[in-house]
XYZ file of C-alpha atoms in Angstrom:
612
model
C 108.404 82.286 110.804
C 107.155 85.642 110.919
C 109.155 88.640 109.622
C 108.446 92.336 109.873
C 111.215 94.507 108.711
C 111.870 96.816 111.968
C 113.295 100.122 111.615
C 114.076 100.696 115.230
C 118.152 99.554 115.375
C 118.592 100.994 118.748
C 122.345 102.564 119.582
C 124.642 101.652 122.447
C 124.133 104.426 125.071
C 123.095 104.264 128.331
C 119.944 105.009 128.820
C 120.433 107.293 132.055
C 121.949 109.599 129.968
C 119.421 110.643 127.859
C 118.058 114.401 128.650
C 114.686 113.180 128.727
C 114.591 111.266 131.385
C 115.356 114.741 133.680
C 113.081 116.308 131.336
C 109.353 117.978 133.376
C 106.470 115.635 132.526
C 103.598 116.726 130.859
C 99.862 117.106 132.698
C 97.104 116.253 131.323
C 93.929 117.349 132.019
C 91.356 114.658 131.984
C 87.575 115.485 132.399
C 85.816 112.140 131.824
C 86.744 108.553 133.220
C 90.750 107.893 133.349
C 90.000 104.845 131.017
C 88.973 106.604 128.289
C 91.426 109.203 128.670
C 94.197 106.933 128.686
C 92.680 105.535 125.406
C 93.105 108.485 123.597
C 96.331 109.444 124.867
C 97.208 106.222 123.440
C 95.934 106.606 120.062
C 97.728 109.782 120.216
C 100.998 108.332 121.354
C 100.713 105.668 118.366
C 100.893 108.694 115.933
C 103.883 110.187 117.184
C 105.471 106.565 117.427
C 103.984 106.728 113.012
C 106.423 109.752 112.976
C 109.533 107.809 113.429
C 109.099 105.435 110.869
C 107.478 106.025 107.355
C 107.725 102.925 106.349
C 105.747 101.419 108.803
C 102.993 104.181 107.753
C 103.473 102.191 104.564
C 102.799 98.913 105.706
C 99.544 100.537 107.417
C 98.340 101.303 104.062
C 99.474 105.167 104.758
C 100.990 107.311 101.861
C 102.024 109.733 104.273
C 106.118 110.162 104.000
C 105.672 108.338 101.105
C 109.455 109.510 99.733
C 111.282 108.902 102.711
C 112.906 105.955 104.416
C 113.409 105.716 108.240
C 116.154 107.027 109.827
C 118.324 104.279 110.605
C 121.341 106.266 112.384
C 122.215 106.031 115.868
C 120.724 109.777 116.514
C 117.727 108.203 115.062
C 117.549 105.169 117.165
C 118.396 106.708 120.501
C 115.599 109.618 119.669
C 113.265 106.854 119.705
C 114.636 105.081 123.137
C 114.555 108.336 124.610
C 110.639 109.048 123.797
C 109.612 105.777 125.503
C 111.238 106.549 127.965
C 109.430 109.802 128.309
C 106.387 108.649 127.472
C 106.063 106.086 129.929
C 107.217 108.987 132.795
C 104.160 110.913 130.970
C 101.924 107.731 131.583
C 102.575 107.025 135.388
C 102.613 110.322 136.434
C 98.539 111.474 134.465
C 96.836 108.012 134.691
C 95.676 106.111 138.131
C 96.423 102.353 137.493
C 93.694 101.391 139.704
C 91.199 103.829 138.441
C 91.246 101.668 135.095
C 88.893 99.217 133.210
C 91.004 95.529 132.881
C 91.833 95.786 129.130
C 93.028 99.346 129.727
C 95.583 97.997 132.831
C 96.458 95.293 129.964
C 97.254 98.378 127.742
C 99.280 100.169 130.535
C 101.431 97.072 131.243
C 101.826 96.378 127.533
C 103.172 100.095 127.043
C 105.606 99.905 129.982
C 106.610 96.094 128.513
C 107.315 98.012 125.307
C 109.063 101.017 126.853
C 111.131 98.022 128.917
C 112.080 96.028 125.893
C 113.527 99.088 124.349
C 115.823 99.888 127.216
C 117.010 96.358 126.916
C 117.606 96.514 123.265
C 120.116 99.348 123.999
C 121.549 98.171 126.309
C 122.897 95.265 124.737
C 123.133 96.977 121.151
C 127.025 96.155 120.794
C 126.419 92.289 120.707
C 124.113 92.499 117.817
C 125.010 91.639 114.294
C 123.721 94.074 112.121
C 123.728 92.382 109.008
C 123.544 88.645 108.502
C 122.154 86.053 106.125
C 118.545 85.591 107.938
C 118.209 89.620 107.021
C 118.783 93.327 107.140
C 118.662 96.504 106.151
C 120.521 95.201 102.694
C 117.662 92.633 101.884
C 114.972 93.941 103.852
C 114.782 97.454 102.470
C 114.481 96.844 98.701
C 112.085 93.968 99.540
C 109.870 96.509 102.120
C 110.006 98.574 98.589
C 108.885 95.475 96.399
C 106.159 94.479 98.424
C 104.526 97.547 100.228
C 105.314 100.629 98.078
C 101.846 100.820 96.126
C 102.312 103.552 92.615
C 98.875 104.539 92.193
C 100.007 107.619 90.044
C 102.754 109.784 89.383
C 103.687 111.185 92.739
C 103.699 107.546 94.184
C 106.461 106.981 91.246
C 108.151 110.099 92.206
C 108.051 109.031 95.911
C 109.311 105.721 94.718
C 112.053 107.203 92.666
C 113.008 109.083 95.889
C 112.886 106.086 98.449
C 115.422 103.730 96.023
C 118.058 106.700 96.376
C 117.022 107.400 100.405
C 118.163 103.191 100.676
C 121.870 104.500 100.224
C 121.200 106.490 102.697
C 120.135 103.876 105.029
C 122.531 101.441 104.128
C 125.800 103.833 104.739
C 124.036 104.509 107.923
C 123.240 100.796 108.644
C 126.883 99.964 107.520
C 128.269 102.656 110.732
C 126.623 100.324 112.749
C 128.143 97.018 112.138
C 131.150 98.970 111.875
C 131.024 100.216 115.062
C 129.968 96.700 116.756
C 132.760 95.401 114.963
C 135.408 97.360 116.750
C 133.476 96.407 120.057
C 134.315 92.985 119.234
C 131.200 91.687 117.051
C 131.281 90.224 114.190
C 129.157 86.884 112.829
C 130.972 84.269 111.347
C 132.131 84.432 107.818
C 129.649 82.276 106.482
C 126.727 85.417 107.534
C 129.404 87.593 105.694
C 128.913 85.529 102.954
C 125.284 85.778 102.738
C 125.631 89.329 102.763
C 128.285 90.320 100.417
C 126.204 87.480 97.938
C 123.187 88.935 98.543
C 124.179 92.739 98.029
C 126.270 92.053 94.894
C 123.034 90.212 92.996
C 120.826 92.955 93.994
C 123.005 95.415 92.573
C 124.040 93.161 89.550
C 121.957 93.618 85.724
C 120.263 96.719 84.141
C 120.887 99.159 85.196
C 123.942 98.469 87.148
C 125.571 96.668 83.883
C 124.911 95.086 80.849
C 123.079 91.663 82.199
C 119.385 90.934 82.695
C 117.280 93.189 84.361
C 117.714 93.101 88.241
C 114.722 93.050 90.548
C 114.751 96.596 91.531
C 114.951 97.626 87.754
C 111.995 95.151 86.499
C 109.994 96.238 89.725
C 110.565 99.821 88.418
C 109.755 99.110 84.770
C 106.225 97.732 85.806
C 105.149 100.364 87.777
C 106.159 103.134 84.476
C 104.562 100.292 82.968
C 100.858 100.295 84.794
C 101.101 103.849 84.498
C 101.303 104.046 80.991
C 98.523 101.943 80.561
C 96.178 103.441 82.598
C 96.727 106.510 81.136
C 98.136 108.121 83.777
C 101.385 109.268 82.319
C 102.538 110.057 78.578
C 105.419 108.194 77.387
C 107.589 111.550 77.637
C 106.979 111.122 81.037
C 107.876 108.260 81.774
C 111.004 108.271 80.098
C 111.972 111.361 82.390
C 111.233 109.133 85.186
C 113.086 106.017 83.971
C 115.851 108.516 83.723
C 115.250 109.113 87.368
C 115.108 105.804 88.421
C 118.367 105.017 86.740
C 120.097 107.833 88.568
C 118.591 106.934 92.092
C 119.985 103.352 91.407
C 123.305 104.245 89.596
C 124.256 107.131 91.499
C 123.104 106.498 95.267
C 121.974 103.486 96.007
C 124.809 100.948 93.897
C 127.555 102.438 95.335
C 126.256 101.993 99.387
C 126.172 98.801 98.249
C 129.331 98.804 97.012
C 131.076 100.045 100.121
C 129.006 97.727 102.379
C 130.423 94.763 99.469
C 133.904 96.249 99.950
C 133.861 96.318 104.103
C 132.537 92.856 104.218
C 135.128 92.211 101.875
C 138.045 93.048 103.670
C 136.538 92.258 107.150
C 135.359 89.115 106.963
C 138.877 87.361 107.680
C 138.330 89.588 111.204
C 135.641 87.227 111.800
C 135.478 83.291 112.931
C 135.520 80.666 110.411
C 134.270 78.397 112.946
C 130.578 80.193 114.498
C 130.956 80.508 118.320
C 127.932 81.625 120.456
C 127.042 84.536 122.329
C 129.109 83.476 125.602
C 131.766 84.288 123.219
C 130.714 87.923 123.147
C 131.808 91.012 125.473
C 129.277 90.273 128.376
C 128.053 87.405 126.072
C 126.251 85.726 129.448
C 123.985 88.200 130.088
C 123.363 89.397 126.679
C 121.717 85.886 125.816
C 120.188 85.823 129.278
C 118.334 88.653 128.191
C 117.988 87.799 124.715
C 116.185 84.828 126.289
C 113.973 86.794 128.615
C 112.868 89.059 125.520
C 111.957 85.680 123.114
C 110.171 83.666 125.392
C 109.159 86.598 127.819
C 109.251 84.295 130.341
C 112.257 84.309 133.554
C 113.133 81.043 132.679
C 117.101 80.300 132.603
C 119.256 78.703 129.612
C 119.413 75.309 131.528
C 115.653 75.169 132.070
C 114.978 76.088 128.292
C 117.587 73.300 127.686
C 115.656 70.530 129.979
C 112.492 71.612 128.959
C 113.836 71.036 125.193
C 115.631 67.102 126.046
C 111.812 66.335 127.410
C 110.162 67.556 124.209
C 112.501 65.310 121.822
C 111.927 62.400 123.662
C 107.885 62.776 124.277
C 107.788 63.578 120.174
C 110.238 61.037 119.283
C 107.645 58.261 121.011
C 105.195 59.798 118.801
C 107.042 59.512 115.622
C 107.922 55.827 116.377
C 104.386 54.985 116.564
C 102.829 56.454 112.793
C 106.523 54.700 111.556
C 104.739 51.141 113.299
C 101.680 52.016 111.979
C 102.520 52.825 108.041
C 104.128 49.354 108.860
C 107.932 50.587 108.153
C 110.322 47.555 108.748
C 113.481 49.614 110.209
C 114.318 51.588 113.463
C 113.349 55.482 113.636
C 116.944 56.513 112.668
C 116.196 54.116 108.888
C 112.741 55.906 108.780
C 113.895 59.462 109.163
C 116.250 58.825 106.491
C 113.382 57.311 103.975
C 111.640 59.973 104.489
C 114.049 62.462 103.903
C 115.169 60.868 101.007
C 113.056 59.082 99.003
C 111.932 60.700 95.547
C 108.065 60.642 96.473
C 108.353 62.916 99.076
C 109.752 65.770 96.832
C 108.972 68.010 94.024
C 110.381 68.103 90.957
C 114.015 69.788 91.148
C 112.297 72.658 88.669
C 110.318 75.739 88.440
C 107.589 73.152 87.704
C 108.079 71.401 90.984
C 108.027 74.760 92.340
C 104.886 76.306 91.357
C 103.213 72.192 92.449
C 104.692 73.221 96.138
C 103.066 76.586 96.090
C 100.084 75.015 94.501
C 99.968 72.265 96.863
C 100.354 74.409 100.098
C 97.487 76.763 98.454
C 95.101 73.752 98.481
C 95.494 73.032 102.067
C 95.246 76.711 103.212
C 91.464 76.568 100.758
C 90.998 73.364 102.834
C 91.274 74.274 106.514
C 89.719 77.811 105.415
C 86.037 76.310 105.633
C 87.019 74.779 108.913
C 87.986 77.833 110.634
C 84.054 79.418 112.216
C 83.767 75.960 114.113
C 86.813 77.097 116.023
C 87.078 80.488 115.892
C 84.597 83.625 115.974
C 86.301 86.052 114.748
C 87.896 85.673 111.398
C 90.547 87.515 109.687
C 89.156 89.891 106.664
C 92.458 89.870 104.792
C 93.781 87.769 101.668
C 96.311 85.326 101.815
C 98.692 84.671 99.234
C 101.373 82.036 98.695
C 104.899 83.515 97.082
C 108.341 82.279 96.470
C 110.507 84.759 97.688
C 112.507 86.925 95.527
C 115.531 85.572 93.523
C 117.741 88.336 94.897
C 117.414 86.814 98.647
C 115.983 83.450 97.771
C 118.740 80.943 99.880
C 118.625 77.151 99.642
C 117.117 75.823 102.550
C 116.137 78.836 104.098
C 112.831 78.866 106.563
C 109.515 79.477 105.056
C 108.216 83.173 106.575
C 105.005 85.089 106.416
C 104.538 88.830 105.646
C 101.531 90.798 107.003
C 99.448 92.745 104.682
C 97.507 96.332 105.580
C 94.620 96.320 107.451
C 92.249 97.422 105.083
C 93.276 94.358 103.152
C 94.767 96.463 100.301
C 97.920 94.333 100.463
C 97.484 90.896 101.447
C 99.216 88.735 103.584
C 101.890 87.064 101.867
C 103.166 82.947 102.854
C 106.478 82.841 101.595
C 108.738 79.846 100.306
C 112.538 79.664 99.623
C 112.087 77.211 96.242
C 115.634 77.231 94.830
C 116.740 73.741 96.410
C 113.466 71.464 95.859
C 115.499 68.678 97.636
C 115.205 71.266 100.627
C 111.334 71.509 100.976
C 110.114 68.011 101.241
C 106.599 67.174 100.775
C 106.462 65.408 104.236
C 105.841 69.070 106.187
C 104.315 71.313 103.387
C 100.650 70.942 105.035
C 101.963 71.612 108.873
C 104.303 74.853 107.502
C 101.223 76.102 105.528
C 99.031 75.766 108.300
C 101.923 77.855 110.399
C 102.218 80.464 108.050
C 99.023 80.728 107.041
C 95.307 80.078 108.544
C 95.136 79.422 111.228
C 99.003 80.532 112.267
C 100.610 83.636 111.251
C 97.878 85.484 108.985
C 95.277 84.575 111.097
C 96.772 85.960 114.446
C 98.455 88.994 112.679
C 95.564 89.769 110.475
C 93.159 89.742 113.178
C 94.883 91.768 115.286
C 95.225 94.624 112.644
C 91.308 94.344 111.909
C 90.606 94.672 116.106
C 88.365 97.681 117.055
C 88.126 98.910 120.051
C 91.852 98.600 121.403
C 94.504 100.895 121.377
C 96.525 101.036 117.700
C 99.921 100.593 119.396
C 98.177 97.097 120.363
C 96.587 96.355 117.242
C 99.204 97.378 114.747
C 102.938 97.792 114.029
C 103.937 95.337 117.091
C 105.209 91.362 117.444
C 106.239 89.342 120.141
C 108.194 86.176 118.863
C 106.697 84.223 122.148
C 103.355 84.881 121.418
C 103.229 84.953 117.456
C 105.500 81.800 117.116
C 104.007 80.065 119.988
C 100.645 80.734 118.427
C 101.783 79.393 114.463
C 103.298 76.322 116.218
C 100.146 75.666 118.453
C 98.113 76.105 115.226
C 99.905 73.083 113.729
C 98.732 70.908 115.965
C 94.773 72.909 116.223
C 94.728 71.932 112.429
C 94.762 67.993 113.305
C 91.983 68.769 115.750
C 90.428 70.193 112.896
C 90.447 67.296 110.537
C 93.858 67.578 108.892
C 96.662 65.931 108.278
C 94.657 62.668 106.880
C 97.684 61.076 104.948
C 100.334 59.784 107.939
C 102.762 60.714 106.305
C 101.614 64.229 106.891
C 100.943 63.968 110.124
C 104.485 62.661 110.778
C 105.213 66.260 108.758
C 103.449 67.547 111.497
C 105.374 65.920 114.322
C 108.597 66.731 112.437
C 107.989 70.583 112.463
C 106.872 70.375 116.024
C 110.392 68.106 116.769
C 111.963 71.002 114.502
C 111.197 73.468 117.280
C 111.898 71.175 120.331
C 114.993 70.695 119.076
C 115.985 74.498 118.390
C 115.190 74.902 122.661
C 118.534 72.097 123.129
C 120.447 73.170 120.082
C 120.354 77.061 120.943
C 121.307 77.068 124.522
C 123.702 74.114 123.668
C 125.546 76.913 121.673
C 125.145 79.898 123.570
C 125.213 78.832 126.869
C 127.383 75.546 126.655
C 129.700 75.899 123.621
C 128.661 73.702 121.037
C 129.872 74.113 117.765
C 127.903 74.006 114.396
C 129.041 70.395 113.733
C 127.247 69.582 117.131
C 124.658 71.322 116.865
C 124.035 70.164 113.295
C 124.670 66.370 114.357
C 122.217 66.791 117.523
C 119.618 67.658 114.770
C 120.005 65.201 112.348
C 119.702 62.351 115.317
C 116.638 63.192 116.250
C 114.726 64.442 112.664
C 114.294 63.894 109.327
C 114.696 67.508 107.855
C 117.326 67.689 104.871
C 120.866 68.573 105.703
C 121.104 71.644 103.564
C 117.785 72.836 105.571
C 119.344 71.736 108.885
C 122.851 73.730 108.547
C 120.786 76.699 107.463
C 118.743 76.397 110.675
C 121.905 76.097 112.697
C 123.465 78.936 111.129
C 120.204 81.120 111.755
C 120.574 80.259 115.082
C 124.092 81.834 115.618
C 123.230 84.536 114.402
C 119.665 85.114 116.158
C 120.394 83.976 119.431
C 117.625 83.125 121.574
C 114.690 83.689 118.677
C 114.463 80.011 117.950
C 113.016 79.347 121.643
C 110.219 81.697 121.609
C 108.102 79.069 119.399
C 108.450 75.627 121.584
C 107.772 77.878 124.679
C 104.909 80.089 123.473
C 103.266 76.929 122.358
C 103.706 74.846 125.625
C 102.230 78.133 127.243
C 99.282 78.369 124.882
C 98.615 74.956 125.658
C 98.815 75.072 129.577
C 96.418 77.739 129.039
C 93.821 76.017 127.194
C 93.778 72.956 129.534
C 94.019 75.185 132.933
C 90.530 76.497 131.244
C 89.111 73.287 130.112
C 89.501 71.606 133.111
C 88.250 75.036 135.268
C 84.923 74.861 132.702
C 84.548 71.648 132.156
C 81.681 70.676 129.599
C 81.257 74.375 129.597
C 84.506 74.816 127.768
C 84.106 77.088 124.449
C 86.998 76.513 122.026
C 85.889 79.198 119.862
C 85.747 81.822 122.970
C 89.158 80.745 123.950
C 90.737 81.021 120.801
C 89.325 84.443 120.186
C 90.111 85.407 123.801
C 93.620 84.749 122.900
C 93.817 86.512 119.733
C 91.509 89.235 120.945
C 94.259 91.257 122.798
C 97.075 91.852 119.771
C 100.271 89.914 120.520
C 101.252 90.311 124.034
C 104.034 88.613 126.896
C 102.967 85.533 128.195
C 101.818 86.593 131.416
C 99.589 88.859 130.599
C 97.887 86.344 128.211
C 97.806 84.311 131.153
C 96.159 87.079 132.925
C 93.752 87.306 130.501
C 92.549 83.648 129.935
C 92.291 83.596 134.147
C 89.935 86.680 133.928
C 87.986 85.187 131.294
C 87.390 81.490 132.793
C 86.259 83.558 135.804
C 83.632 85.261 133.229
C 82.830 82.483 132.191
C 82.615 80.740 135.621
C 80.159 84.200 136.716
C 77.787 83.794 134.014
């Protein structure tokens, strides 16, 4: 799983409302060929859609706004609806569609996509939760801090003094929101308000919030006086006056946001179900997951198709599964063999720190592995690092999906694989080398990496942008590249492998079964359980994700399946012509992109290939 912690939280108002859209259009005066015009209205375009958001300038590697945190009100969100609006207007009415090079059409119908995706987004804003145990503003903002907020010298400290008081801004702004979407009639179920009132009272529990051990925000703050100091930088006078600081920002702004979004969720939460319903249980829940659907798998396809397509995929994997249980010679029926698997003692780590640090350890050896297979199957390579982390303690959750963070692209800040390690009996041995290869090389990092190191594309392409279809569909499909590519020797792992890729074939049943046929978390948890091997506590934290995410957990089956289609449409059109390493790079050549147009773009480059 891929996060990227978004800043645009888009309001509920109608979009034909805005003053923009009735607002003249801008010409522009173009004296060379429209392609390269468009090109650098583009880049231009990307740096007033920088503007909104300083702290995606930050994960670019940027130290401009380096003090500030996005806006995250709903003047702020709509501002940002309104000028994609107006910059698509700007786009059709200066550039001739037909007057432009192929990749630069793929750039127009990627910007309009984007401008289209937005309108969407507000329009179904009210059905959102804002706040909810797979993330948010309350988690996501002090970990953006943790992770991408580089202090270099002192005004990075000051500008990281300022940002830890500007999160109380965002989070009484963020905590309008889900007030406001709870008197429209959304709320999660109690157990997301439990995730967040847990989650915001550890963050904001130890020095310098009270007497105990140092929280995470403090000890981040303490190293960076601390590098500092040693490299000279600062005197100890100085720091003190900005330790002072820090404590203030902390005490004084940020602690008591947290407090009031502690006390709301508080006394709200018995507003909300004890028992999760799904989105059809929502104001104009229908078409909200309808659309929720279109956006994850960017496809048209309908809940019941998704839910077919999903009942195929379990049964074609399960045959699979029954056949490495025959051959590691397993005397029992798949139901007895999901369960030794899932609980016998040699398929875990020790329940430990030590058993932790062997996962990460173990994970890091396959990701060395696979990394000398990658240039017979690629030809472009990512530049970047990759690093292997266990997330923070303040949002670490037992069970929770292993996610991948992208780094800058000058490969200042790597790209990080992270793993929830506080339940050991959670992460089972069985798929460690299938989830590394996901979130790592050649999944996640490889895709995401490569796209930020592209030249010769737009930057709105390149950077800042991800399509759950695409990216997911692409980690998944890399799962199964990396058996092509010599892994998965021990069966065991490869029945890891089959496992994750069941793990995703279920989520297409078990997420329309709730949102578009009523099942509850009990059915959806028992559904699972039937038909894999992955841990209960993992399972009811996948089921929970799912009610709160609707629709997410489809993009990976059905990006994959696409990716796939793809790759044998071309090797059948080339035959013994067929170049694996000019497909793959054809695919991650273009940044992330809908489905269609990737299937645009593979047809245009078979028929390349077929010309030369």
């Amino acid at each position: 799983m891929k996060t990227k912690f978004a800043a645009i939280l888009l309001a509920s108002v109608a979009l034909t409302g805005c003053d923009m859209m009735g607002a003249p259009v801008a010409t522009i005066e173009c004296e060379t060929t429209q392609t390269e015009c468009i090109n650098i209205w583009f880049d231009d375009k990307f740096e007033e859609l920088l503007a909104f958001s300083p702290m995606m300038q930050t994960s670019l590697g940027m130290k401009t706004a380096y003090d500030q945190i996005d806006d995250f009100s709903v003047e702020g969100q709509m501002e940002q609806v309104q000028w994609w609006a107006g910059t698509t207007a700007e786009m059709e009415a200066n550039f001739d569609y037909d007057e432009l090079s192929d990749d630069a059409k793929l750039s127009y119908d990627m910007w309009k996509f984007r401008a289209d995706e937005a309108s969407r987004a507000a329009e179904y804003i009210d059905q959102g939760y804002v706040l909810h145990q797979m993330g948010g503003a309350h988690t996501g903002l002090p970990t953006f801090l943790m992770n991408e907020h580089r202090v270099d010298d002192e005004s990075d400290m000051t500008a990281w003094i300022a940002r830890l008081g500007g999160i109380g801004t965002a989070m009484d702004q963020v905590l309008v929101r889900a007030q406001a979407n709870a008197e429209a009639g959304t709320r999660p179920p109690q157990f997301a308000y439990d995730a967040v009132i847990a989650e915001s009272t550890k963050l904001t529990s130890g020095a310098p919030f009270d007497d105990g051990a140092n929280s995470a925000l403090w000890n981040a703050t303490e190293e960076r006086l601390s590098s500092l100091l040693e490299s000279g930088t600062i005197t100890e006078e100085r720091a003190g006056e900005l330790r002072e600081e820090a404590r203030v920002a902390l005490t004084d702004q940020l602690a008591p946001a947290y407090g009031r979004v502690i006390e709301w969720y508080t006394t709200d939460r018995e507003n909300a179900d004890a028992e999760a319903r799904g989105a059809s249980a929502l104001n104009d829940g229908e078409a909200y997951y309808n659309a929720q659907l279109r956006s994850m798998t960017t496809t048209e396809l309908s809940a019941e198709d998704i839910h077919q397509i999903g009942l195929d995929e379990v049964a074609r994997i399960r045959a699979e599964m029954e056949s490495i249980k025959d051959r590691v010679e397993f005397e029992g029926d798949l139901q007895e063999f999901f369960t030794f698997t899932r609980d016998d003692d040699q398929f875990y780590f020790s329940s430990d720190d030590a058993g932790a640090q062997d996962y990460i350890e173990r994970a890091e050896l396959h990701l060395n592995w696979i990394e000398s297979e990658l240039p017979n199957y690629f030809g472009t390579l990512p530049q970047a690092p990759l690093v292997v982390r266990r997330v923070e303690p303040f949002r670490e959750q037992d069970g929770a999906a292993q996610h991948y963070r992208t780094g800058t692209p000058d490969g200042s800040r790597p790209g990080i694989y992270y793993a929830h390690l506080s339940d050991m009996r959670a992460m089972s041995i069985v798929p460690l080398e299938a989830i590394a290869y996901h979130e790592g090389n050649p999944g996640h990092h490889m895709q995401l990496s490569i796209a930020q190191e592209l030249t010769g594309i737009p930057k709105f392409r390149s950077q800042g942008y991800y399509l759950s279809a695409f990216g997911e569909g692409w980690a998944l499909y890399s799962e199964t590249l990396a058996k092509e590519m010599g892994g998965y020797e021990d069966p065991y792992s490869d029945f890891g492998r089959l496992t994750t890729e069941m793990w995703r074939a279920i989520r297409l049943v078990v997420d329309t079964g709730i949102h578009s046929k009523g099942w509850g978390e009990q059915e959806a948890i028992d559904y699972f359980l039937e038909n894999s091997p992955i841990p209960e506590t993992t399972v009811r934290s996948e089921v929970r994700r799912y009610f709160v995410m609707p629709g997410q957990a489809t993009s990976y089956k059905m990006g994959m399946l696409r990716i796939q289609e793809l790759r044998a449409k071309a090797e059948e059109a080339l035959g013994d012509d067929f170049d694996i390493r000019g497909f793959h790079d054809t695919v991650l050549g273009t940044g992330g992109v809908p489905l269609s147009i990737l299937e645009t773009r593979i047809d245009t480059w078979i028929a390349n290939q077929q010309a030369s």
